[in-house]
XYZ file of C-alpha atoms in Angstrom:
301
model
C -0.175 -1.772 -17.663
C 3.015 -1.756 -19.714
C 5.615 -4.233 -18.503
C 8.922 -2.458 -18.022
C 12.427 -3.708 -17.461
C 13.234 -3.783 -13.775
C 14.625 -0.601 -12.294
C 15.998 -1.318 -8.839
C 16.445 2.352 -7.985
C 12.665 2.832 -8.129
C 10.865 -0.134 -6.490
C 7.265 -0.625 -7.598
C 5.980 -0.904 -4.050
C 4.972 2.380 -2.472
C 3.857 0.912 0.876
C 5.664 -1.291 3.358
C 4.032 -4.720 3.415
C 5.742 -5.751 6.639
C 7.177 -9.161 7.530
C 5.509 -12.087 5.768
C 4.678 -15.574 6.973
C 4.901 -17.789 3.946
C 2.231 -20.457 3.633
C 1.013 -22.950 1.072
C -2.492 -22.096 -0.114
C -5.289 -24.541 -0.857
C -5.865 -24.199 -4.599
C -7.104 -26.308 -7.498
C -7.215 -25.707 -11.235
C -9.229 -27.653 -13.775
C -7.333 -27.878 -17.058
C -9.570 -30.627 -18.474
C -10.963 -28.241 -21.097
C -7.849 -26.155 -21.672
C -6.871 -26.318 -25.360
C -3.307 -26.910 -26.494
C -3.204 -23.392 -27.979
C -4.567 -21.838 -24.818
C -3.572 -18.303 -25.846
C -5.816 -17.795 -28.915
C -3.915 -16.712 -31.996
C -0.530 -17.391 -30.318
C 0.284 -21.101 -30.697
C 4.048 -20.610 -30.278
C 3.519 -18.443 -27.182
C 1.158 -21.093 -25.800
C 3.847 -23.754 -26.193
C 6.503 -21.460 -24.739
C 4.561 -20.996 -21.503
C 3.344 -24.622 -21.474
C 6.989 -25.715 -21.546
C 7.326 -24.266 -18.041
C 4.108 -25.990 -16.968
C 5.975 -29.165 -17.931
C 9.368 -28.194 -16.485
C 8.435 -26.523 -13.193
C 7.716 -29.666 -11.111
C 11.230 -31.042 -11.664
C 12.907 -27.665 -11.099
C 10.993 -27.055 -7.887
C 11.801 -30.508 -6.538
C 15.459 -29.633 -7.112
C 14.939 -26.486 -4.985
C 13.136 -28.439 -2.264
C 15.868 -31.092 -2.012
C 18.572 -28.430 -1.628
C 16.621 -26.498 1.009
C 15.784 -29.614 3.038
C 19.459 -30.525 3.103
C 20.433 -26.995 4.157
C 17.767 -26.564 6.839
C 19.653 -28.258 9.740
C 22.535 -25.791 9.283
C 20.364 -22.650 9.408
C 20.428 -21.175 12.908
C 18.598 -17.911 12.187
C 15.012 -18.552 13.395
C 13.344 -16.178 10.947
C 15.244 -17.577 7.985
C 14.359 -21.115 9.082
C 10.695 -20.141 9.174
C 10.964 -18.628 5.693
C 12.693 -21.748 4.376
C 9.929 -23.968 5.747
C 7.316 -21.717 4.134
C 9.286 -21.764 0.877
C 9.406 -25.581 0.918
C 5.661 -25.743 1.536
C 4.843 -23.385 -1.318
C 7.237 -25.019 -3.783
C 5.929 -28.485 -2.908
C 2.399 -27.382 -3.736
C 3.595 -25.677 -6.937
C 5.261 -28.885 -8.110
C 2.291 -31.062 -7.198
C -0.253 -28.695 -8.773
C 1.554 -28.515 -12.115
C 2.340 -32.238 -12.016
C -1.274 -33.253 -11.346
C -2.463 -32.057 -14.750
C 0.541 -32.885 -16.933
C -0.674 -36.178 -18.397
C -4.242 -34.960 -18.811
C -3.291 -31.691 -20.510
C -0.536 -32.985 -22.787
C -1.759 -36.517 -23.583
C -5.285 -35.256 -24.223
C -3.775 -32.875 -26.762
C -1.629 -35.547 -28.421
C 1.762 -34.862 -26.797
C 3.722 -37.345 -24.681
C 5.391 -35.347 -21.866
C 7.766 -38.123 -20.773
C 10.739 -37.651 -23.185
C 11.561 -34.089 -22.070
C 10.792 -34.959 -18.451
C 13.380 -37.731 -18.556
C 15.943 -35.196 -19.791
C 15.049 -32.755 -17.005
C 15.300 -35.471 -14.365
C 18.710 -36.500 -15.659
C 20.047 -32.935 -15.451
C 18.394 -31.925 -12.175
C 18.623 -35.233 -10.293
C 21.520 -37.207 -11.722
C 23.875 -34.336 -12.551
C 22.874 -31.658 -10.013
C 20.885 -33.551 -7.387
C 21.913 -34.644 -3.866
C 25.000 -36.831 -3.626
C 27.637 -37.822 -1.093
C 31.354 -37.542 -1.791
C 32.586 -39.092 1.433
C 34.257 -35.795 2.338
C 32.290 -33.385 4.591
C 33.980 -30.292 3.156
C 33.296 -31.342 -0.413
C 29.710 -32.293 0.479
C 29.133 -28.848 1.982
C 30.617 -27.017 -0.997
C 28.395 -29.024 -3.323
C 25.340 -28.081 -1.223
C 26.339 -24.403 -1.338
C 26.621 -24.643 -5.117
C 23.100 -26.091 -5.346
C 21.775 -23.320 -3.102
C 23.470 -20.724 -5.327
C 21.863 -22.331 -8.405
C 18.498 -22.194 -6.650
C 18.965 -18.484 -5.934
C 19.888 -17.780 -9.566
C 16.849 -19.672 -10.858
C 14.553 -18.063 -8.290
C 15.558 -14.684 -9.680
C 14.154 -15.887 -13.002
C 10.938 -17.295 -11.489
C 10.314 -14.029 -9.645
C 10.791 -12.166 -12.918
C 8.267 -14.506 -14.564
C 5.922 -13.976 -11.623
C 6.019 -10.223 -12.224
C 5.423 -10.822 -15.921
C 2.368 -13.065 -15.563
C 0.726 -10.612 -13.162
C 1.047 -7.821 -15.732
C 0.892 -9.479 -19.152
C -1.842 -9.166 -21.787
C -3.257 -12.695 -21.583
C -6.707 -11.475 -20.518
C -6.791 -9.002 -23.385
C -6.213 -11.733 -25.981
C -8.672 -14.198 -24.416
C -6.262 -16.702 -22.855
C -7.745 -19.764 -21.149
C -8.851 -18.683 -17.649
C -7.769 -21.902 -15.897
C -4.202 -21.895 -17.216
C -3.971 -18.139 -16.669
C -5.101 -18.524 -13.051
C -2.648 -21.379 -12.468
C 0.331 -19.333 -13.638
C -0.767 -16.160 -11.859
C -1.211 -17.946 -8.543
C 2.189 -19.559 -8.984
C 3.756 -16.282 -10.107
C 2.308 -14.327 -7.192
C 3.737 -16.824 -4.693
C 7.109 -16.655 -6.453
C 6.946 -12.916 -5.869
C 5.927 -13.480 -2.244
C 8.987 -15.628 -1.465
C 11.317 -13.842 -3.912
C 13.937 -13.009 -1.230
C 14.260 -16.423 0.440
C 16.591 -18.289 -1.933
C 18.884 -15.268 -2.197
C 19.024 -14.911 1.586
C 19.810 -18.612 2.018
C 22.574 -18.487 -0.588
C 24.040 -15.395 1.103
C 23.756 -17.073 4.508
C 25.983 -19.934 3.347
C 28.324 -17.922 1.116
C 27.952 -14.135 0.779
C 30.771 -13.740 -1.742
C 29.818 -11.894 -4.922
C 32.162 -14.136 -6.902
C 29.987 -17.149 -6.046
C 26.847 -15.413 -7.312
C 28.588 -14.219 -10.468
C 30.062 -17.525 -11.563
C 26.908 -19.461 -10.640
C 24.747 -17.263 -12.856
C 27.250 -17.435 -15.711
C 26.973 -21.238 -15.607
C 23.260 -21.449 -14.794
C 22.069 -19.053 -17.495
C 23.196 -21.065 -20.544
C 21.869 -24.306 -19.004
C 18.522 -22.631 -18.337
C 18.306 -21.283 -21.876
C 19.312 -24.658 -23.322
C 16.811 -26.759 -21.386
C 14.013 -24.188 -21.890
C 14.593 -24.178 -25.644
C 14.598 -27.990 -25.735
C 11.259 -28.144 -23.930
C 9.713 -25.416 -26.077
C 10.939 -26.960 -29.331
C 9.743 -30.415 -28.258
C 6.192 -29.085 -27.818
C 6.309 -27.150 -31.093
C 7.731 -30.062 -33.083
C 5.073 -32.386 -31.620
C 2.281 -30.110 -32.839
C 1.380 -30.621 -36.534
C -0.640 -27.400 -36.530
C 2.347 -25.130 -35.829
C 5.144 -24.117 -38.175
C 8.365 -26.053 -37.660
C 10.508 -23.333 -39.180
C 12.854 -22.034 -36.490
C 12.993 -18.637 -38.185
C 9.200 -18.277 -38.168
C 9.000 -19.548 -34.598
C 11.540 -16.954 -33.488
C 9.601 -14.230 -35.295
C 6.378 -15.288 -33.565
C 8.155 -15.152 -30.197
C 9.293 -11.610 -30.970
C 5.773 -10.599 -32.030
C 4.260 -12.115 -28.886
C 6.758 -10.151 -26.811
C 5.744 -6.908 -28.497
C 2.112 -7.625 -27.611
C 2.998 -8.475 -23.977
C 1.993 -12.106 -24.404
C 5.575 -13.280 -23.761
C 8.486 -11.576 -21.988
C 10.813 -9.747 -24.365
C 14.505 -10.508 -24.708
C 15.491 -7.061 -23.313
C 13.441 -7.586 -20.130
C 14.916 -11.057 -19.621
C 18.410 -9.659 -20.141
C 17.659 -6.812 -17.717
C 16.687 -9.413 -15.117
C 20.029 -11.172 -15.513
C 22.007 -7.908 -15.409
C 20.098 -6.843 -12.304
C 21.022 -10.107 -10.578
C 24.680 -9.605 -11.438
C 24.861 -6.173 -9.790
C 27.012 -6.276 -6.617
C 24.231 -4.525 -4.676
C 21.419 -6.728 -6.012
C 18.287 -7.200 -3.912
C 15.332 -9.426 -4.913
C 13.050 -6.672 -3.619
C 13.721 -4.800 -6.857
C 11.623 -7.364 -8.737
C 8.061 -6.185 -9.309
C 5.575 -5.274 -6.610
C 5.041 -7.311 -3.465
C 1.823 -5.392 -2.777
C 0.449 -6.435 -6.178
C 1.364 -10.076 -5.557
C -0.208 -10.124 -2.090
C -3.331 -8.426 -3.444
C -3.723 -11.140 -6.053
C -3.137 -13.896 -3.479
C -5.803 -12.366 -1.233
C -8.261 -12.802 -4.113
C -7.124 -16.410 -4.559
C -7.810 -17.123 -0.878
C -11.186 -15.367 -1.025
C -12.245 -17.463 -4.045
C -11.118 -20.671 -2.286
C -13.187 -19.835 0.821
C -16.243 -19.005 -1.300
C -16.008 -22.263 -3.287
């Protein structure tokens, strides 16, 4: 299946999936034998995706903290239920990635702590919960964090669509890491509307969404590049030429091993449309179909 840029006028779903009840699923993934270059022949692509394996727990804990703070102010019963389901899923995502960090990276000769300290500083010290002693200022700060969460969730839903449709199987990617990201990606697709709905519930103004994305995007690119370059520079078996690394990223995108720059840009442009809806991202039916297989495998185990 060829991964296309998102086209909101033609949603990928052709059937109505109906209202969802979000839930955290019982899963486990054994990465004890996963090699550092877990996408064979694509060491730079392996590090690019592994950077998110490293980063996701801190990002998702940022989401969880914002949603827990917002929950008492949400009066809509259905949205409250969705928020609780979102918190449950994101908690399990963070814990599942976190559980294998030391084993996967230290076993392969990389210390994950330096970039994690940077992520914690940005997400906890700079953007995390804080009190200003002024209720109005406290609330505006919470709304800003919810808007950041919505902007980042647009990106995670895009990545969820990508991992469900990429060519990792075709190139022999490690099954355990592939399954971990596809489970995570499918659940990101499943709750793709929640963060946007919460942000709109607290502040529906388009100007808020626009300026939040314009600030969030460069920070996201910056911290992602730092994580990716840290992994690459820590690996003596990969070129440390930035030009060659960039070329390998482009080549991996052409082979559907990584997202391409045009599809990432299309995701951002889509989010900035005044009439944006998260439902334009990928196929909910595909995501739910994959999650049904995950649950079936867990029951059979």
